[in-house]
Coordinates of C-alpha atoms in Angstrom, one line a residue:
M1495 CA -9.6 25.1 20.1
K1496 CA -7.1 21.8 20.9
I1497 CA -8.1 18.5 19.8
K1498 CA -6.0 16.2 22.2
G1499 CA -4.2 13.5 20.0
L1500 CA -4.6 15.7 16.4
R1501 CA -1.8 13.3 15.1
W1502 CA -3.9 10.2 15.8
W1503 CA -6.9 11.5 13.5
V1504 CA -4.8 12.5 10.6
I1505 CA -3.2 8.9 10.5
F1506 CA -6.8 7.7 10.7
L1507 CA -8.5 10.0 8.1
I1508 CA -4.8 8.5 5.7
C1509 CA -6.1 5.0 6.9
I1510 CA -9.8 5.3 5.9
A1511 CA -8.7 7.2 2.4
T1512 CA -6.4 3.8 2.4
V1513 CA -10.1 1.6 2.7
I1514 CA -11.3 3.9 0.1
N1515 CA -8.3 3.3 -2.2
Y1516 CA -8.3 -0.5 -1.7
I1517 CA -12.4 -1.2 -2.3
D1518 CA -11.8 1.2 -5.4
R1519 CA -9.2 -1.1 -6.8
T1520 CA -9.9 -4.5 -5.4
A1521 CA -13.8 -3.9 -7.5
F1522 CA -11.9 -4.9 -10.7
G1523 CA -10.8 -8.3 -9.8
V1524 CA -13.9 -9.4 -7.7
M1525 CA -16.5 -8.2 -10.6
W1526 CA -14.4 -9.2 -13.8
P1527 CA -16.1 -13.2 -13.8
E1528 CA -19.4 -11.0 -15.2
M1529 CA -17.8 -7.6 -16.0
G1530 CA -15.2 -9.2 -18.2
K1531 CA -18.1 -11.3 -20.1
D1532 CA -20.1 -8.3 -20.3
L1533 CA -17.6 -6.6 -22.2
G1534 CA -16.6 -9.5 -24.4
M1535 CA -12.8 -9.4 -23.1
D1536 CA -10.6 -12.8 -21.7
E1537 CA -8.2 -13.4 -19.0
Q1538 CA -5.3 -11.8 -21.1
D1539 CA -7.4 -9.1 -21.6
Y1540 CA -7.4 -8.9 -17.7
A1541 CA -3.8 -9.5 -17.5
V1542 CA -3.2 -6.3 -20.0
M1543 CA -5.5 -4.2 -17.6
L1544 CA -3.9 -5.2 -14.6
N1545 CA -0.7 -3.6 -16.2
V1546 CA -2.3 -0.6 -17.3
F1547 CA -3.3 0.1 -13.9
M1548 CA 0.6 -0.7 -12.3
V1549 CA 2.3 1.1 -15.1
T1550 CA 0.3 4.3 -14.7
Y1551 CA 0.7 3.1 -10.8
A1552 CA 4.6 3.3 -11.2
L1553 CA 4.3 6.4 -13.1
G1554 CA 2.2 8.3 -10.2
K1555 CA 4.4 6.8 -7.5
F1556 CA 7.1 9.1 -8.6
I1557 CA 5.5 12.1 -9.6
S1558 CA 3.1 12.2 -7.2
G1559 CA 6.2 11.9 -4.5
K1560 CA 7.7 15.4 -6.2
L1561 CA 4.1 16.3 -6.0
Y1562 CA 3.8 16.0 -2.2
D1563 CA 7.3 17.8 -1.7
K1564 CA 6.0 20.9 -3.9
I1565 CA 2.5 21.4 -2.4
G1566 CA 2.7 19.7 0.6
T1567 CA 0.2 17.0 2.0
R1568 CA -2.9 18.4 2.4
W1569 CA -3.9 19.3 -1.5
G1570 CA -1.8 16.6 -2.6
F1571 CA -4.1 14.4 -1.2
V1572 CA -7.2 16.0 -2.6
F1573 CA -5.6 15.9 -5.6
S1574 CA -5.1 12.0 -5.4
I1575 CA -8.0 10.9 -4.2
G1576 CA -10.3 13.4 -6.2
L1577 CA -8.3 11.9 -9.4
W1578 CA -9.0 8.1 -8.5
S1579 CA -12.5 8.8 -7.2
G1580 CA -13.3 10.2 -10.8
A1581 CA -11.8 7.2 -12.5
A1582 CA -13.8 5.0 -10.5
I1583 CA -17.0 6.9 -11.8
L1584 CA -16.0 6.9 -15.3
H1585 CA -15.7 2.5 -14.7
A1586 CA -18.8 2.9 -15.4
L1587 CA -19.0 4.1 -19.0
A1588 CA -16.1 1.8 -20.3
R1589 CA -17.2 -0.1 -23.4
G1590 CA -14.0 -2.0 -24.1
L1591 CA -10.3 -2.6 -23.8
V1592 CA -9.5 1.0 -25.0
S1593 CA -12.2 2.8 -22.9
L1594 CA -11.1 0.8 -19.9
S1595 CA -7.7 1.1 -20.6
I1596 CA -8.0 4.8 -20.3
V1597 CA -10.3 4.7 -16.8
R1598 CA -7.4 2.1 -14.9
G1599 CA -4.7 4.2 -15.9
M1600 CA -6.2 7.2 -14.5
L1601 CA -7.3 4.9 -11.5
G1602 CA -3.6 4.2 -11.2
I1603 CA -2.2 7.7 -11.4
G1604 CA -4.7 9.1 -8.6
E1605 CA -4.2 5.7 -6.2
A1606 CA -0.2 5.8 -6.6
G1607 CA -0.1 8.5 -4.4
N1608 CA -1.5 7.3 -1.5
W1609 CA 1.7 6.1 -0.3
P1610 CA 3.9 8.4 -0.6
G1611 CA 1.7 10.9 0.9
A1612 CA 1.3 8.7 3.7
V1613 CA 5.1 8.7 4.1
K1614 CA 5.7 12.2 3.7
S1615 CA 2.7 12.6 6.5
N1616 CA 3.7 10.4 9.2
G1617 CA 7.4 12.0 8.8
E1618 CA 5.7 15.5 9.5
W1619 CA 3.3 14.1 12.5
F1620 CA 5.2 11.4 14.2
P1621 CA 8.3 11.2 16.6
V1622 CA 10.7 8.6 15.1
K1623 CA 9.5 6.3 17.8
E1624 CA 5.8 6.3 16.6
R1625 CA 6.3 6.3 12.9
A1626 CA 6.4 2.6 13.0
I1627 CA 2.9 1.8 14.7
A1628 CA 1.6 5.2 12.8
Q1629 CA 3.0 3.1 9.5
G1630 CA 1.0 0.0 10.7
I1631 CA -2.5 2.0 10.9
F1632 CA -1.8 3.5 7.6
N1633 CA -1.2 -0.3 6.2
A1634 CA -3.7 -1.6 8.0
G1635 CA -6.0 0.7 5.5
A1636 CA -5.1 -1.7 2.5
S1637 CA -5.8 -4.7 4.5
L1638 CA -8.9 -3.5 6.2
G1639 CA -10.1 -2.2 2.4
S1640 CA -9.5 -5.7 1.3
V1641 CA -11.6 -7.1 4.2
I1642 CA -14.2 -4.7 3.4
A1643 CA -14.3 -5.0 -0.5
P1644 CA -15.5 -8.4 -1.6
A1645 CA -18.9 -8.3 0.5
L1646 CA -19.3 -4.6 -0.2
I1647 CA -18.8 -5.1 -3.9
A1648 CA -20.8 -8.2 -3.8
F1649 CA -24.0 -6.8 -2.2
L1650 CA -23.5 -3.7 -4.0
Y1651 CA -23.6 -6.0 -7.7
G1652 CA -26.2 -7.9 -6.7
H1653 CA -28.4 -5.2 -6.0
F1654 CA -27.3 -2.5 -9.1
G1655 CA -25.4 -4.6 -11.4
W1656 CA -21.1 -3.6 -12.2
R1657 CA -21.6 -0.4 -13.6
S1658 CA -23.5 1.6 -10.9
T1659 CA -21.3 0.0 -8.2
F1660 CA -18.2 1.8 -9.6
I1661 CA -20.6 5.1 -9.3
I1662 CA -21.1 4.3 -5.7
L1663 CA -17.6 4.0 -4.5
G1664 CA -16.3 6.3 -6.9
A1665 CA -18.6 9.1 -4.7
I1666 CA -17.5 8.0 -1.9
G1667 CA -14.1 9.3 -2.0
F1668 CA -15.3 12.7 -2.7
V1669 CA -16.6 13.0 0.8
W1670 CA -13.5 12.2 2.3
I1671 CA -11.9 15.4 1.0
I1672 CA -14.1 17.3 3.2
P1673 CA -13.1 15.9 6.8
W1674 CA -9.5 16.1 5.3
L1675 CA -9.6 19.6 4.3
V1676 CA -11.1 20.8 8.1
I1677 CA -9.1 18.7 10.0
N1678 CA -5.7 18.5 8.0
K1679 CA -5.7 22.2 7.7
S1680 CA -2.0 23.0 8.2
K1681 CA 1.2 21.1 9.2
P1682 CA 1.8 20.5 12.5
E1683 CA 4.4 23.8 12.9
N1684 CA 1.2 26.0 12.5
H1685 CA -1.9 24.0 13.4
T1686 CA -4.0 26.1 16.0
W1687 CA -5.4 23.2 17.4
L1688 CA -2.3 21.4 18.4
T1689 CA -1.6 20.9 22.0
E1690 CA 1.4 22.2 23.2
K1691 CA 2.5 18.9 24.7
E1692 CA 1.5 16.9 21.3
R1693 CA 3.7 19.6 19.2
T1694 CA 6.3 19.1 21.6
L1695 CA 6.2 15.6 21.8
I1696 CA 6.3 15.7 17.4
F1697 CA 9.7 18.3 17.3
S1698 CA 11.1 16.5 20.5
D1699 CA 12.3 13.5 18.4
R1700 CA 11.6 14.7 14.9
M1701 CA 15.0 17.3 14.8
E1702 CA 16.1 15.6 11.5
L1703 CA 13.3 16.5 9.4
E1704 CA 13.6 20.2 10.3
T1705 CA 15.4 22.3 7.6
P1706 CA 16.3 25.5 6.2
K1707 CA 13.3 27.6 5.0
G1708 CA 13.7 27.3 0.8
D1709 CA 15.3 24.1 0.9
K1710 CA 14.4 21.7 -2.3
G1711 CA 16.0 18.7 -1.0
M1712 CA 18.0 16.3 -2.8
S1713 CA 18.3 15.7 -6.5
L1714 CA 17.4 12.3 -7.7
L1715 CA 21.1 11.5 -8.3
Q1716 CA 22.0 12.7 -5.1
I1717 CA 19.4 10.3 -3.4
L1718 CA 20.6 7.1 -5.6
S1719 CA 24.2 7.6 -4.9
F1720 CA 23.8 6.4 -1.6
K1721 CA 23.9 2.6 -1.3
E1722 CA 21.1 3.0 1.7
S1723 CA 18.7 4.6 -0.7
W1724 CA 19.0 1.1 -3.0
G1725 CA 18.4 -0.8 -0.1
V1726 CA 15.1 0.3 0.1
L1727 CA 14.6 -0.2 -3.6
V1728 CA 15.7 -3.0 -4.4
A1729 CA 13.9 -4.5 -1.1
R1730 CA 10.4 -2.9 -2.6
F1731 CA 11.1 -4.2 -5.6
F1732 CA 11.5 -7.8 -4.5
I1733 CA 8.7 -8.0 -1.9
E1734 CA 5.8 -5.8 -4.0
P1735 CA 4.9 -8.9 -5.9
I1736 CA 3.9 -11.1 -2.8
W1737 CA 1.1 -8.8 -1.6
W1738 CA -0.2 -8.2 -5.4
L1739 CA 0.4 -11.5 -6.6
F1740 CA -2.8 -12.2 -4.3
V1741 CA -4.5 -8.9 -4.5
G1742 CA -4.8 -9.2 -8.1
W1743 CA -4.8 -13.0 -9.2
M1744 CA -6.7 -14.5 -5.8
P1745 CA -10.6 -13.9 -7.1
L1746 CA -9.3 -15.6 -10.6
Y1747 CA -7.5 -18.5 -9.0
L1748 CA -10.5 -19.1 -6.7
H1749 CA -13.0 -18.9 -9.5
S1750 CA -11.0 -21.0 -11.8
K1751 CA -9.5 -23.5 -9.3
Y1752 CA -12.8 -23.8 -7.4
G1753 CA -15.5 -22.0 -9.2
F1754 CA -15.9 -19.5 -7.4
S1755 CA -19.1 -16.9 -8.0
I1756 CA -18.4 -13.5 -6.8
E1757 CA -20.8 -14.1 -3.9
D1758 CA -18.5 -17.0 -2.8
I1759 CA -14.8 -14.9 -3.3
G1760 CA -17.1 -11.8 -0.9
Q1761 CA -18.0 -14.1 1.4
T1762 CA -13.9 -15.9 2.0
I1763 CA -11.0 -13.7 1.1
W1764 CA -11.9 -11.5 3.6
I1765 CA -10.5 -13.7 6.1
S1766 CA -7.1 -13.7 4.0
Y1767 CA -7.0 -9.9 4.7
L1768 CA -8.2 -10.1 8.3
G1769 CA -4.4 -11.6 8.3
G1770 CA -3.1 -8.4 6.7
M1771 CA -5.0 -6.3 8.9
A1772 CA -3.0 -7.7 11.7
G1773 CA -0.1 -8.0 10.5
S1774 CA 0.1 -4.2 9.7
I1775 CA -1.3 -2.8 13.4
L1776 CA 1.3 -5.6 15.0
G1777 CA 4.1 -4.6 13.1
G1778 CA 4.3 -0.9 14.1
W1779 CA 3.7 -1.5 17.4
F1780 CA 6.1 -4.3 18.1
C1781 CA 8.5 -2.3 16.1
G1782 CA 8.0 0.9 18.7
K1783 CA 7.8 -1.3 21.6
L1784 CA 11.6 -2.5 20.8
M1785 CA 12.6 1.0 19.9
E1786 CA 11.9 1.9 23.7
T1787 CA 14.8 -0.3 24.9
K1788 CA 16.6 -0.5 21.6
S1789 CA 17.9 1.3 18.3
V1790 CA 15.9 2.0 15.5
D1791 CA 18.2 -0.2 13.1
Y1792 CA 17.5 -2.9 15.9
A1793 CA 14.2 -2.8 15.8
R1794 CA 13.3 -2.0 12.1
K1795 CA 15.5 -5.2 11.0
T1796 CA 13.9 -7.2 13.6
S1797 CA 10.7 -6.5 12.4
I1798 CA 11.2 -6.5 9.4
L1799 CA 13.2 -10.2 9.7
I1800 CA 9.9 -11.5 11.5
G1801 CA 7.4 -10.2 9.3
I1802 CA 9.7 -12.0 6.1
S1803 CA 10.0 -15.3 7.6
L1804 CA 6.2 -15.5 8.4
I1805 CA 5.7 -14.7 4.6
F1806 CA 8.3 -17.6 3.3
L1807 CA 7.1 -20.1 5.9
G1808 CA 3.3 -19.6 4.5
L1809 CA 4.1 -20.0 0.9
L1810 CA 5.9 -23.2 1.6
G1811 CA 2.5 -24.0 3.0
I1812 CA 0.6 -23.2 0.0
I1813 CA 3.3 -25.1 -1.7
F1814 CA 3.6 -28.4 0.3
L1815 CA 0.1 -28.4 2.2
V1816 CA -2.4 -27.0 0.0
T1817 CA -4.5 -29.4 -2.3
G1818 CA -7.3 -28.8 -4.6
E1819 CA -10.2 -30.0 -2.4
N1820 CA -10.4 -27.8 0.4
P1821 CA -10.0 -24.3 -1.0
M1822 CA -10.6 -22.8 3.1
T1823 CA -7.0 -24.3 4.0
F1824 CA -5.4 -21.9 1.1
I1825 CA -7.4 -19.4 2.5
Y1826 CA -6.4 -19.6 5.8
I1827 CA -2.6 -20.2 4.8
V1828 CA -3.1 -16.7 3.0
G1829 CA -3.7 -15.1 6.1
I1830 CA -0.3 -16.3 7.1
V1831 CA 1.3 -14.9 4.4
L1832 CA -0.2 -11.3 4.1
F1833 CA 0.5 -11.1 7.7
G1834 CA 4.0 -11.7 7.4
F1835 CA 4.0 -8.8 4.7
Q1836 CA 2.2 -6.1 6.0
F1837 CA 4.2 -6.8 9.2
A1838 CA 7.2 -5.9 7.3
I1839 CA 6.2 -3.6 4.6
G1840 CA 5.2 -0.9 7.1
N1841 CA 8.4 -0.7 8.6
I1842 CA 10.1 -0.9 5.0
Q1843 CA 8.2 2.3 3.7
T1844 CA 9.3 3.7 6.7
L1845 CA 13.1 3.8 5.7
S1846 CA 12.8 6.7 4.0
S1847 CA 11.5 8.8 6.5
D1848 CA 14.8 6.9 8.6
L1849 CA 17.3 7.6 6.1
L1850 CA 16.5 11.4 4.4
K1851 CA 15.2 14.5 5.6
G1852 CA 13.0 17.2 4.6
P1853 CA 11.4 17.2 0.7
S1854 CA 14.0 14.2 -0.1
V1855 CA 11.7 11.6 1.7
G1856 CA 8.8 11.8 -0.6
T1857 CA 10.9 11.6 -3.3
L1858 CA 12.6 8.3 -2.2
A1859 CA 9.7 7.0 -0.8
G1860 CA 7.7 8.2 -4.7
L1861 CA 10.8 6.4 -6.7
A1862 CA 10.3 3.2 -4.0
G1863 CA 7.3 2.7 -4.8
T1864 CA 7.5 3.2 -8.6
V1865 CA 10.4 0.4 -8.5
A1866 CA 8.0 -1.9 -6.7
A1867 CA 5.5 -1.2 -9.1
I1868 CA 7.6 -2.3 -12.0
S1869 CA 8.2 -5.2 -10.2
V1870 CA 4.4 -5.9 -10.3
I1871 CA 4.3 -5.2 -13.9
I1872 CA 7.0 -7.8 -14.8
M1873 CA 4.8 -10.4 -12.6
N1874 CA 1.3 -9.7 -14.4
W1875 CA 3.2 -10.3 -17.8
L1876 CA 4.5 -13.2 -16.4
I1877 CA 1.6 -15.1 -14.3
P1878 CA -0.3 -16.0 -17.7
Q1879 CA 2.8 -17.8 -19.3
I1880 CA 3.5 -19.7 -16.1
T1881 CA -0.1 -20.8 -14.4
T1882 CA -1.3 -22.5 -17.9
V1883 CA -1.4 -26.0 -15.7
S1884 CA -1.4 -24.6 -12.0
Y1885 CA -0.2 -21.8 -9.9
A1886 CA 2.6 -23.6 -8.1
P1887 CA 5.5 -21.8 -10.2
A1888 CA 3.8 -18.4 -9.1
F1889 CA 4.0 -19.5 -5.8
I1890 CA 7.6 -21.3 -5.8
I1891 CA 9.2 -17.4 -7.7
I1892 CA 7.3 -15.0 -4.6
A1893 CA 8.9 -17.5 -1.7
V1894 CA 12.6 -16.9 -3.6
L1895 CA 11.3 -13.3 -3.6
A1896 CA 10.7 -12.6 0.2
P1897 CA 14.1 -14.0 1.4
M1898 CA 16.2 -11.2 -1.2
A1899 CA 14.6 -8.3 0.1
M1900 CA 15.6 -9.2 4.0
I1901 CA 19.5 -10.1 2.4
S1902 CA 19.1 -6.7 0.1
I1903 CA 18.5 -4.8 3.5
Y1904 CA 21.2 -5.9 5.3
V1905 CA 23.5 -5.9 2.9
L1906 CA 22.7 -2.4 1.4
I1907 CA 21.4 -1.0 4.7
R1908 CA 24.0 -2.1 7.6
K1909 CA 22.9 0.7 9.9
I1910 CA 19.5 2.7 9.5
K1911 CA 20.5 6.6 10.3
Q1912 CA 20.3 9.7 8.6
V1913 CA 22.8 9.4 5.7
E1914 CA 25.6 11.9 5.7
I1915 CA 25.9 14.7 2.4
N1916 CA 29.2 14.9 1.9

């Protein structure tokens, strides 16, 4: 049996896994106003929970990067989604700070594997010119999950309560494992369902990934010896808090500033994430079109620059145009910010497979995810300290971070190409 476009089925499944990933993590923030009351916890406890998740998420990014390099993407994804789905179900048993911290930590470790796994899978299944659009489809899952999550969670919460909602969401992840194991039964080198035309397409532009059998890749110190690797790490450190500020804190911001209920949140914030979903697809498509006539270096950097420019302009709009009278103005402008973020981030995440090869790709991608999570941990600690009167200081800080991410790429990655090992 042969299946045309098998690589697109693989990235489609990873996109669905990402939708599930974001629904599971978004549930906590959306239901917190009522969940926190039931557990006798306040906003400071919420910040602690966010950072418990992010600490384990940071650790999980690096661990899972190494794990995927060792056991491959097929079983790596099974481990990741199995762990986070089990953790989602265990939220129903939480009774306070300690028990909730344990399950949030499990969720963080499990969900972290989705990102280095996707980068590595895209490097295996897609030629260079298609990696940005593949990464865009994958990243669209994050935004699509955020679009679906508020309304879905509000509906489930209204009918079943928050504990049963977590059980239902966790069960969905275990169902996903079945088609994943069936369709992604081996690497493209040996997959019997892959047509020869598609196999030729994948490998005609994937020579940089071919490494001798048994090659374990570069050590972490070797990877860090290249300034290009630092360009990826620094860019992720600066840009990541922008997305997480809205993912983690927007429900609380709308609840505290505008008095939004869980139902109100579910009915509105999906609009912002719709912008992010569009940015994911268009950022990959735009970069791929540029590569038809331009170099990888020009296409990636131009796409990243456009995305970061939109982030910066959108944040200026939030700072200077949003008033306390119309929350929808805020919702729409956030959509522009998230569009720009996703337009850029897919190309930034793809840099790992542009610069390195073989087993080293997952290691750099995982380390970049860890560094990104560390910056979000710092932000989550800072938010309650600087937003006692207004969220304006938080928006100003991340407006500064956006151009710094772009500068780090231009300074440390003079040209995007495979690094040469001396």
